[in-house]
Short mmCIF file of C-alpha atoms (C1' of nucleotides) and ligand atoms in Angstrom, two decimals:
data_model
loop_
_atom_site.label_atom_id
_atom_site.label_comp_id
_atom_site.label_asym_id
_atom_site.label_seq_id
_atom_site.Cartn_x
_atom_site.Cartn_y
_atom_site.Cartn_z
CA UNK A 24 9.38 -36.19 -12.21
CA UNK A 25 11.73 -33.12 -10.47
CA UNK A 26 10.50 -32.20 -7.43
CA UNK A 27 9.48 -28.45 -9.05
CA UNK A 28 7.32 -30.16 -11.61
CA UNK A 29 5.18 -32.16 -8.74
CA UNK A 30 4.83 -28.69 -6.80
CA UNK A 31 3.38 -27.41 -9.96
CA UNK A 32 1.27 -30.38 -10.46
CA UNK A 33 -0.07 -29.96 -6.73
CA UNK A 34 -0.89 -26.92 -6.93
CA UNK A 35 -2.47 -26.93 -10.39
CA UNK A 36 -4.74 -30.08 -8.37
CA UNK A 37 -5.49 -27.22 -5.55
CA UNK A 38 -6.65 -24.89 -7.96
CA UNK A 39 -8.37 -27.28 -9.73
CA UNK A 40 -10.18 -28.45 -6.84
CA UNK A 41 -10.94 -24.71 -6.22
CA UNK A 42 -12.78 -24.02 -9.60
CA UNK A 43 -14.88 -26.98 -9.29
CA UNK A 44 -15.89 -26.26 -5.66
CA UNK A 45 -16.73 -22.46 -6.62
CA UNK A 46 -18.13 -23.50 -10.02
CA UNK A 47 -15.67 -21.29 -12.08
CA UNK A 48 -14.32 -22.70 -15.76
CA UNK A 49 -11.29 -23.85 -16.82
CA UNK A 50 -9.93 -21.91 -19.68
CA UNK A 51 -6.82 -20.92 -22.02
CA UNK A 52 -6.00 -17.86 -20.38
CA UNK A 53 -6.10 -19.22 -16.66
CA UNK A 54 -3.72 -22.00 -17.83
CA UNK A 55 -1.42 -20.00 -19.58
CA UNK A 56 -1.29 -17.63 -16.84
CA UNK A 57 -1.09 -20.39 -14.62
CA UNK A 58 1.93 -22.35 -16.57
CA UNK A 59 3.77 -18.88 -17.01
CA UNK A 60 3.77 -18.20 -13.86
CA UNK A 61 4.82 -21.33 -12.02
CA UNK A 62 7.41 -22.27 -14.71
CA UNK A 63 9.39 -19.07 -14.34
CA UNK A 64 8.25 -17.12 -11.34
CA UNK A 65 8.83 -19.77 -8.71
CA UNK A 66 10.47 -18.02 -5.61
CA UNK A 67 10.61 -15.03 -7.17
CA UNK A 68 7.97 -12.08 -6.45
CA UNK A 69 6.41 -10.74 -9.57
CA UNK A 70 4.22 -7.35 -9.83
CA UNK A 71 1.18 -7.78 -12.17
CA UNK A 72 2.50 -5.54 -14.82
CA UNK A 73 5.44 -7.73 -14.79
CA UNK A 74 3.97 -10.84 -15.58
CA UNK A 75 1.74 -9.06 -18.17
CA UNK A 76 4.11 -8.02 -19.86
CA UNK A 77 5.96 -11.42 -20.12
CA UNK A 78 2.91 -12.96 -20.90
CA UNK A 79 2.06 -10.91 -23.65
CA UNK A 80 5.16 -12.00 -25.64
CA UNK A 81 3.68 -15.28 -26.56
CA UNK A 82 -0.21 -14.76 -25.54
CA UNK A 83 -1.06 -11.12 -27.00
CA UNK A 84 -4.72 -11.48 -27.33
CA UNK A 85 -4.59 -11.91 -23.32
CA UNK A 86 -5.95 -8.82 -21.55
CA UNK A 87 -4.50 -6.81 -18.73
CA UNK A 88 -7.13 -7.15 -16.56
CA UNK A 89 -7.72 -11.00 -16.78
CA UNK A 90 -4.26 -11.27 -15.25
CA UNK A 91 -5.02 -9.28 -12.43
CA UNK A 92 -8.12 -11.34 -11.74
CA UNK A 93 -6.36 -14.67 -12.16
CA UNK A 94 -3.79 -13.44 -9.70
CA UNK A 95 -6.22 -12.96 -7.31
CA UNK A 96 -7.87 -15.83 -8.10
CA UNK A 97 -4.24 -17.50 -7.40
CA UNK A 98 -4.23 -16.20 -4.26
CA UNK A 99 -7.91 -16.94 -3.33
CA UNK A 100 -7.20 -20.49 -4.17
CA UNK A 101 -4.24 -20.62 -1.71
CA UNK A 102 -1.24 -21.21 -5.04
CA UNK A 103 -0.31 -17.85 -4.62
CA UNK A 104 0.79 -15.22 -1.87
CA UNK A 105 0.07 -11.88 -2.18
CA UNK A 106 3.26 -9.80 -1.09
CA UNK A 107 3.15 -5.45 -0.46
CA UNK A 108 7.00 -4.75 0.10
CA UNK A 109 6.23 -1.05 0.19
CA UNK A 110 6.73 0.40 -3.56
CA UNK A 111 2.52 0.62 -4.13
CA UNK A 112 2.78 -2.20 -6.43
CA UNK A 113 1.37 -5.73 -5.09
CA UNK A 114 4.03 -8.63 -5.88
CA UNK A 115 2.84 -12.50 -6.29
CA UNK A 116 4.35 -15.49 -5.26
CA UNK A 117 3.82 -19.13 -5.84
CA UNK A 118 3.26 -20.91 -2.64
CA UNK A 119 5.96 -23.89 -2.34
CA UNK A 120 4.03 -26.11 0.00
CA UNK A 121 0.44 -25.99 2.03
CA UNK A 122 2.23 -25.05 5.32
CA UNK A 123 5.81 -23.81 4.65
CA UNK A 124 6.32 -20.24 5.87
CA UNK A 125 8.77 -17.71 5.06
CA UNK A 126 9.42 -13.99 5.31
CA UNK A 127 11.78 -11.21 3.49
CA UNK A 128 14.37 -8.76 3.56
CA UNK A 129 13.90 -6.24 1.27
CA UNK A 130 16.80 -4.04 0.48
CA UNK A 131 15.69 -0.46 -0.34
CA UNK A 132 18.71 0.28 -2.17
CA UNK A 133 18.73 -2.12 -5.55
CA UNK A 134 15.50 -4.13 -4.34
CA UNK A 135 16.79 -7.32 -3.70
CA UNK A 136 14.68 -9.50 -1.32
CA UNK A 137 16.24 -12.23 0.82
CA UNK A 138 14.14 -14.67 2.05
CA UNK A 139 14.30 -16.31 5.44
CA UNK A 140 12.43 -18.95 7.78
CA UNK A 141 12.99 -19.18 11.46
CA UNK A 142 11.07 -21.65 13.72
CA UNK A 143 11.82 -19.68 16.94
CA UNK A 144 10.18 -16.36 15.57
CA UNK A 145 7.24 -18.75 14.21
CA UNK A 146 6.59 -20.25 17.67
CA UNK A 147 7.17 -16.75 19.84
CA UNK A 148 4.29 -15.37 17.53
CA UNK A 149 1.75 -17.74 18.11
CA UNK A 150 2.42 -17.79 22.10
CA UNK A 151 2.01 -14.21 21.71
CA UNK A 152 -1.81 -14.48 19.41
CA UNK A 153 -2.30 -17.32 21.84
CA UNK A 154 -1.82 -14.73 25.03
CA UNK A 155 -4.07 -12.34 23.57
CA UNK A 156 -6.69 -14.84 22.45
CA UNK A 157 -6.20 -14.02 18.69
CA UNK A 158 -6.93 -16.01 16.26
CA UNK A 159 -4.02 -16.25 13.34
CA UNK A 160 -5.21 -15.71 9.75
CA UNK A 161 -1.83 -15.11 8.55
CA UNK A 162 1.32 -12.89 9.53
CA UNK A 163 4.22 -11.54 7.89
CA UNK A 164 7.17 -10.08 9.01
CA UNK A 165 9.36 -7.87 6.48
CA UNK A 166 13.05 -6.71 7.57
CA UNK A 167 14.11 -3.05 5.36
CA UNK A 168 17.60 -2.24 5.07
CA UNK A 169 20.58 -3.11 2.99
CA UNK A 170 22.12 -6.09 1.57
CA UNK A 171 25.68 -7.13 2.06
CA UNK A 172 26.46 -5.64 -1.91
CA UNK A 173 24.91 -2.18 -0.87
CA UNK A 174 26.61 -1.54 2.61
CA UNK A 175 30.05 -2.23 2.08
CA UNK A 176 32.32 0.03 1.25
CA UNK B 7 4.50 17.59 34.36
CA UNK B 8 2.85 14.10 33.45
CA UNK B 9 5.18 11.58 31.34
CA UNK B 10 2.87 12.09 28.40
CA UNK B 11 3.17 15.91 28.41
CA UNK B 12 6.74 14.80 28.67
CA UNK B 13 6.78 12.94 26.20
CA UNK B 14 5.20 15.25 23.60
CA UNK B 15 7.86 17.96 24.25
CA UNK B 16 10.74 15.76 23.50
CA UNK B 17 8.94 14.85 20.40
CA UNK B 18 8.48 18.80 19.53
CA UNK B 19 12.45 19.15 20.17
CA UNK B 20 13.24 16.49 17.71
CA UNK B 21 11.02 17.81 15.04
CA UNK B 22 12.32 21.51 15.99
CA UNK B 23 16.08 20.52 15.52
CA UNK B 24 15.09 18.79 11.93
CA UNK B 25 13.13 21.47 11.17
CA UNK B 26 16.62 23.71 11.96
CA UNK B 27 19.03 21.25 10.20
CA UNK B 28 17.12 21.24 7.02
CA UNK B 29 15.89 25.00 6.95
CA UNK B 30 12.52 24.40 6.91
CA UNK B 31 9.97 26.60 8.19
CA UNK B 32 7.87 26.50 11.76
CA UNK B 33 4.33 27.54 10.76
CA UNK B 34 0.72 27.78 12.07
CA UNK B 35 -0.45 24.93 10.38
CA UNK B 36 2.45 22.29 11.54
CA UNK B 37 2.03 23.71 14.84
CA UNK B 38 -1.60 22.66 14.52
CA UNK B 39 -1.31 19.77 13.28
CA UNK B 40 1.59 18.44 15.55
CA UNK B 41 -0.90 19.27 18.95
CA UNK B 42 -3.79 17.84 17.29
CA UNK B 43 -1.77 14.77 16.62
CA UNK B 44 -0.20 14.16 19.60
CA UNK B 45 -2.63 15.19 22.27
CA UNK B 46 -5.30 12.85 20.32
CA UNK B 47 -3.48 9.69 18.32
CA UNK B 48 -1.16 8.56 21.25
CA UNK B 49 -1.44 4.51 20.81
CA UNK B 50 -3.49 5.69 17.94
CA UNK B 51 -3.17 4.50 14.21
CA UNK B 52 -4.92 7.50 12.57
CA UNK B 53 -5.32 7.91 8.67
CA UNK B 54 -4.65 11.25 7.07
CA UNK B 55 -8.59 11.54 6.21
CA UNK B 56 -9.39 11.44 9.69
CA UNK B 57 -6.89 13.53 11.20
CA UNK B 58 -8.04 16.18 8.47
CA UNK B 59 -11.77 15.92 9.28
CA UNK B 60 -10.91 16.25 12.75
CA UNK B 61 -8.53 19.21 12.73
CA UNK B 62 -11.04 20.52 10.41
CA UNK B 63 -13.67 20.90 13.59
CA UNK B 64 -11.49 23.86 14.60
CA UNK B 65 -9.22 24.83 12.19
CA UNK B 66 -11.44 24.36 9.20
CA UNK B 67 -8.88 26.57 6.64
CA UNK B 68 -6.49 23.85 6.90
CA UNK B 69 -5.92 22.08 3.60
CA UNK B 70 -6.12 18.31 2.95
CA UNK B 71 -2.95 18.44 1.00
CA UNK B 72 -0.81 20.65 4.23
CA UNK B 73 -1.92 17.30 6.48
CA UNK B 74 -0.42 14.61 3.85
CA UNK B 75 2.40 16.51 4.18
CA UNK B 76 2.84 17.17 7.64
CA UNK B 77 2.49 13.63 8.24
CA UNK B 78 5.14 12.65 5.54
CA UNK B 79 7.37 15.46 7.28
CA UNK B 80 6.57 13.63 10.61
CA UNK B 81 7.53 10.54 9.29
CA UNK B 82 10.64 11.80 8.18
CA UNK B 83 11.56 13.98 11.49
CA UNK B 84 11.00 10.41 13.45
CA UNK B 85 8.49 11.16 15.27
CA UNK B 86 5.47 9.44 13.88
CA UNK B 87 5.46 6.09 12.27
CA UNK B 88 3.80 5.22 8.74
CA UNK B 89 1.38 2.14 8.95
CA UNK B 90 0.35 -0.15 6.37
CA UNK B 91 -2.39 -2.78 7.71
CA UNK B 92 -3.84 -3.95 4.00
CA UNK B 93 -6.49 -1.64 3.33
CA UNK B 94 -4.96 0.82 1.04
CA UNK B 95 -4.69 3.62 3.22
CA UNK B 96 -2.03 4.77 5.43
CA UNK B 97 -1.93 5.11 9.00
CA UNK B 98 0.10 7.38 11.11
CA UNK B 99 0.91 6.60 14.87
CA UNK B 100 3.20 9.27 17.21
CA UNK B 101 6.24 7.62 18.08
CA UNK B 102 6.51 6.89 21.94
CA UNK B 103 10.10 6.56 22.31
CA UNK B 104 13.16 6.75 20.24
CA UNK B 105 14.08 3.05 20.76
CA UNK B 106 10.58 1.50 21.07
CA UNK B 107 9.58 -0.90 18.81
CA UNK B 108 6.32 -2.59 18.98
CA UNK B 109 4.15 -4.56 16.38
CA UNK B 110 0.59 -5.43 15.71
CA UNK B 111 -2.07 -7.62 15.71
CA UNK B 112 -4.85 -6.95 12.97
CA UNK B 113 -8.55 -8.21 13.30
CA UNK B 114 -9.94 -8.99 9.57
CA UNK B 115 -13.73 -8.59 11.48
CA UNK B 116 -13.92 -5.68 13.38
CA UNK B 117 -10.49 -3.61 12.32
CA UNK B 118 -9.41 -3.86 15.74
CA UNK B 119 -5.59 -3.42 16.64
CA UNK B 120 -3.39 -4.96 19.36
CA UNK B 121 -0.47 -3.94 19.64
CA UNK B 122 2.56 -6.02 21.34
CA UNK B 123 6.26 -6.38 21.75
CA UNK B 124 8.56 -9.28 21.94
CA UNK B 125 12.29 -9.17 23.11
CA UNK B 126 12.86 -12.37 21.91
CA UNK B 127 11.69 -11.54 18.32
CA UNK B 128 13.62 -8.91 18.15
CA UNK B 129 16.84 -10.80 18.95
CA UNK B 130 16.37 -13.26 16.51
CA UNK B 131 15.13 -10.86 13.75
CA UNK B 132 18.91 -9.54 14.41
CA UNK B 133 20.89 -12.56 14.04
CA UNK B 134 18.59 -13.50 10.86
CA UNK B 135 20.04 -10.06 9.52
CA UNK B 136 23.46 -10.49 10.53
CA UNK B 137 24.05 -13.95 9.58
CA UNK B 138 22.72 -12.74 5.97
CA UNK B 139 25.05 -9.56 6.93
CA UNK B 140 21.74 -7.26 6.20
CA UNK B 141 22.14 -3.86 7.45
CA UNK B 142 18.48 -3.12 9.23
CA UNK B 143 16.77 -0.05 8.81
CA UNK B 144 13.58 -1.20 10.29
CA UNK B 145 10.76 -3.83 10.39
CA UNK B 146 7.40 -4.75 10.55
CA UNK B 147 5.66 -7.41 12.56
CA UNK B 148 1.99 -8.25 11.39
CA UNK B 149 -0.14 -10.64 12.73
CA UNK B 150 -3.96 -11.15 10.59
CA UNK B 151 -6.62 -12.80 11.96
CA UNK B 152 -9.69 -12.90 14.91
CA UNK B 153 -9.83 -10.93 17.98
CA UNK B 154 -10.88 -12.62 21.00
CA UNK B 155 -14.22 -10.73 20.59
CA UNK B 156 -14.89 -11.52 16.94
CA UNK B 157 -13.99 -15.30 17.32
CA UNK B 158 -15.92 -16.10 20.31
CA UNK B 159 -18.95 -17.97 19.74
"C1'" DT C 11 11.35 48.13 10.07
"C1'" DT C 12 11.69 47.41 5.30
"C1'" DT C 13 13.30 44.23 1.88
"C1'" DA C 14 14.53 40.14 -0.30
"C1'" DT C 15 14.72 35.28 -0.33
"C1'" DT C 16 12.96 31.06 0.40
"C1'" DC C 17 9.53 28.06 2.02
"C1'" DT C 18 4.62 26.92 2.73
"C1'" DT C 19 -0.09 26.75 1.84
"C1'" DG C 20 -4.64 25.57 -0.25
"C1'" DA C 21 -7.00 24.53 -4.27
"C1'" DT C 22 -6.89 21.76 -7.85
"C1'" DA C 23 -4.97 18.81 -11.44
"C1'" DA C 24 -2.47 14.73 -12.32
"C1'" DT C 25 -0.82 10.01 -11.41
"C1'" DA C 26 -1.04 5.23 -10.81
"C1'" DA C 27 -2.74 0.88 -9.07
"C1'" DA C 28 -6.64 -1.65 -8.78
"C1'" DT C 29 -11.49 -2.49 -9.67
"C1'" DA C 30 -16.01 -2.09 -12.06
"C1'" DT C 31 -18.69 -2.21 -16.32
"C1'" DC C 32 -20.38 -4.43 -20.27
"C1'" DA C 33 -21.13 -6.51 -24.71
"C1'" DA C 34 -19.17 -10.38 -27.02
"C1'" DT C 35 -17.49 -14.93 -26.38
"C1'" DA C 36 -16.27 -19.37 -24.24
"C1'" DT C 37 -17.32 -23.16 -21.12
"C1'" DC C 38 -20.09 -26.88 -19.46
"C1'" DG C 39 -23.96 -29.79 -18.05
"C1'" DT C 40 -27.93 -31.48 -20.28
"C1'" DA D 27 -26.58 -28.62 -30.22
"C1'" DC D 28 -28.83 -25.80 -26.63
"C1'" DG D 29 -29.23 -22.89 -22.80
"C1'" DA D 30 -27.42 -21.14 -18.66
"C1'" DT D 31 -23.68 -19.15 -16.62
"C1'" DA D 32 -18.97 -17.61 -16.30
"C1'" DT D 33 -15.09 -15.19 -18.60
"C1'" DT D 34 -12.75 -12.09 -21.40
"C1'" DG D 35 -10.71 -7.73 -23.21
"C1'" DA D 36 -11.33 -3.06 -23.73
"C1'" DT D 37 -12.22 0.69 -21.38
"C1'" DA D 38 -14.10 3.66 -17.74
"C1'" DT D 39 -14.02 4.49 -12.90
"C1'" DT D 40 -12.39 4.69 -8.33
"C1'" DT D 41 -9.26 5.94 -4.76
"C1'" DA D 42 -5.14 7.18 -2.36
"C1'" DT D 43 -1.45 9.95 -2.97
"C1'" DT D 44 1.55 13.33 -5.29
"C1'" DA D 45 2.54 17.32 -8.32
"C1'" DT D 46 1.61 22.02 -9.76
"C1'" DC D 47 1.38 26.77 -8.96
"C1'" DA D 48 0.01 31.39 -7.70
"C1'" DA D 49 -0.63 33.76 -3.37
"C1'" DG D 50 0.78 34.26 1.29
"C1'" DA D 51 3.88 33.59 5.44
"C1'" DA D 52 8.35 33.06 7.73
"C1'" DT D 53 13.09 34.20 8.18
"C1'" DA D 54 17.36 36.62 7.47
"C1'" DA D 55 19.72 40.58 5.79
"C1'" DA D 56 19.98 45.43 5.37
MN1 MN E 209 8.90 -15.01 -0.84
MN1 MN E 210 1.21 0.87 16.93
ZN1 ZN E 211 21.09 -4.14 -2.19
ZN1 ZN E 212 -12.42 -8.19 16.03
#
DNA sequence: TTTATTCTTGATAATAAATATCAATATCGT
DNA sequence: ACGATATTGATATTTATTATCAAGAATAAA
């Protein structure tokens, strides 16, 4: 098995696990949604409309507003991050691993988003919550500006 | 004078000059508007509702749609910062100093906001972007979680 | 000071993303 | 198969923000 297919299998066991617990039902449209989105939307960040309208290609009959809720429901079950990079439009993304972290650079000029990790910025943040007596939830951390394309020149 | 009276003027310069430069208008209303803001929301993270139903106390002809504006046209002069903290509405905070960067801690209980800074953040937020060669405009820092308060117990 | 030009204002309509509603249908434990 | 409960798709509603526009204010020229 590639290593992508065993992330998706993980994470279908998460939400799994997460639908039992909560005492929601399986059905065709969650797994669709599910499959379409973790076949082709790993590491990218996808707007609800987006997906829809992918979807919708081979799944007409499946409504607009049952992917919203299964994207929250995504997110709920801790497969999915919810991302806000400033455009009004929420962007999902499926979650790699239970504890990997990671944060973007979003150029404002042809919307590309770099991603990034760095330890040192991970470990400065939590001796700062730490300081304050704060207990993390979650953080993010978004850098604006432009890529390497759009500033040269 | 005090440094925050100080401080205030050399904002009203700055929004003067890009008032000038892009042959705008002064008027009654920005005038208003600008006080009200910066004699109340220093360290503040004020929504455009309640800036309006405040100014409305004693300037109750001013229109909802003049303070979205004036806000936006703050935003733009650089003096106030736009804030997004995940609850769909956005927050406006007068800018302290032209170099000053701080970032926030959000409690998720009691809407509470810390703010904080971190030098060594900041540095490696800039070799991130340069190593990617990412020309930064700006950036945002969020921390989500408990305040001391809310997770004691 | 008058006049002309351009910008601003306030009220209101429009937009757009997200959520709520609800009758019909699907799921699941028994 | 039955009954209880959750889900779906269509559509209406909500909510923050932006657009529209006629009337009024600010600025520059005369
Ligand atoms: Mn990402
Ligand atoms: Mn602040
Ligand atoms: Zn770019
Ligand atoms: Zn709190």
């Amino acid at each position: 098995m590639t290593p992508v297919a065993k992330r998706k299998m993980e994470r279908r066991k998460t939400f799994n696990d997460y639908i039992a617990r909560k005492q929601l039902k399986s059905t065709k449209q969650r797994d669709t949604i599910f499959n379409e989105f973790f076949n082709n939307y790993m590491g990218k960040h996808v707007t609800v409309e987006e997906l829809y309208e992918d979807i919708k290609q081979n799944h007409p009959s499946i409504g607009f507003a049952t992917v919203y809720r299964t994207l929250k429901l995504f997110k709920e079950s801790g497969i999915a991050s919810e991302r806000n990079f400033g455009d009004g439009k929420a962007r999902y993304e499926p979650i790699r691993s239970e504890t990997e972290h990671h944060h973007h650079m979003i150029c404002t000029e042809c919307g590309q988003i770099v991603e990034f990790a760095n330890m040192q910025i991970e470990s400065c943040l939590h001796q700062v919550a730490k300081l304050n007596e704060f207990g993390v939830a979650n953080y993010k951390l978004e850098i604006y500006g432009k890529c390497s394309k759009c500033s040269e020149g």
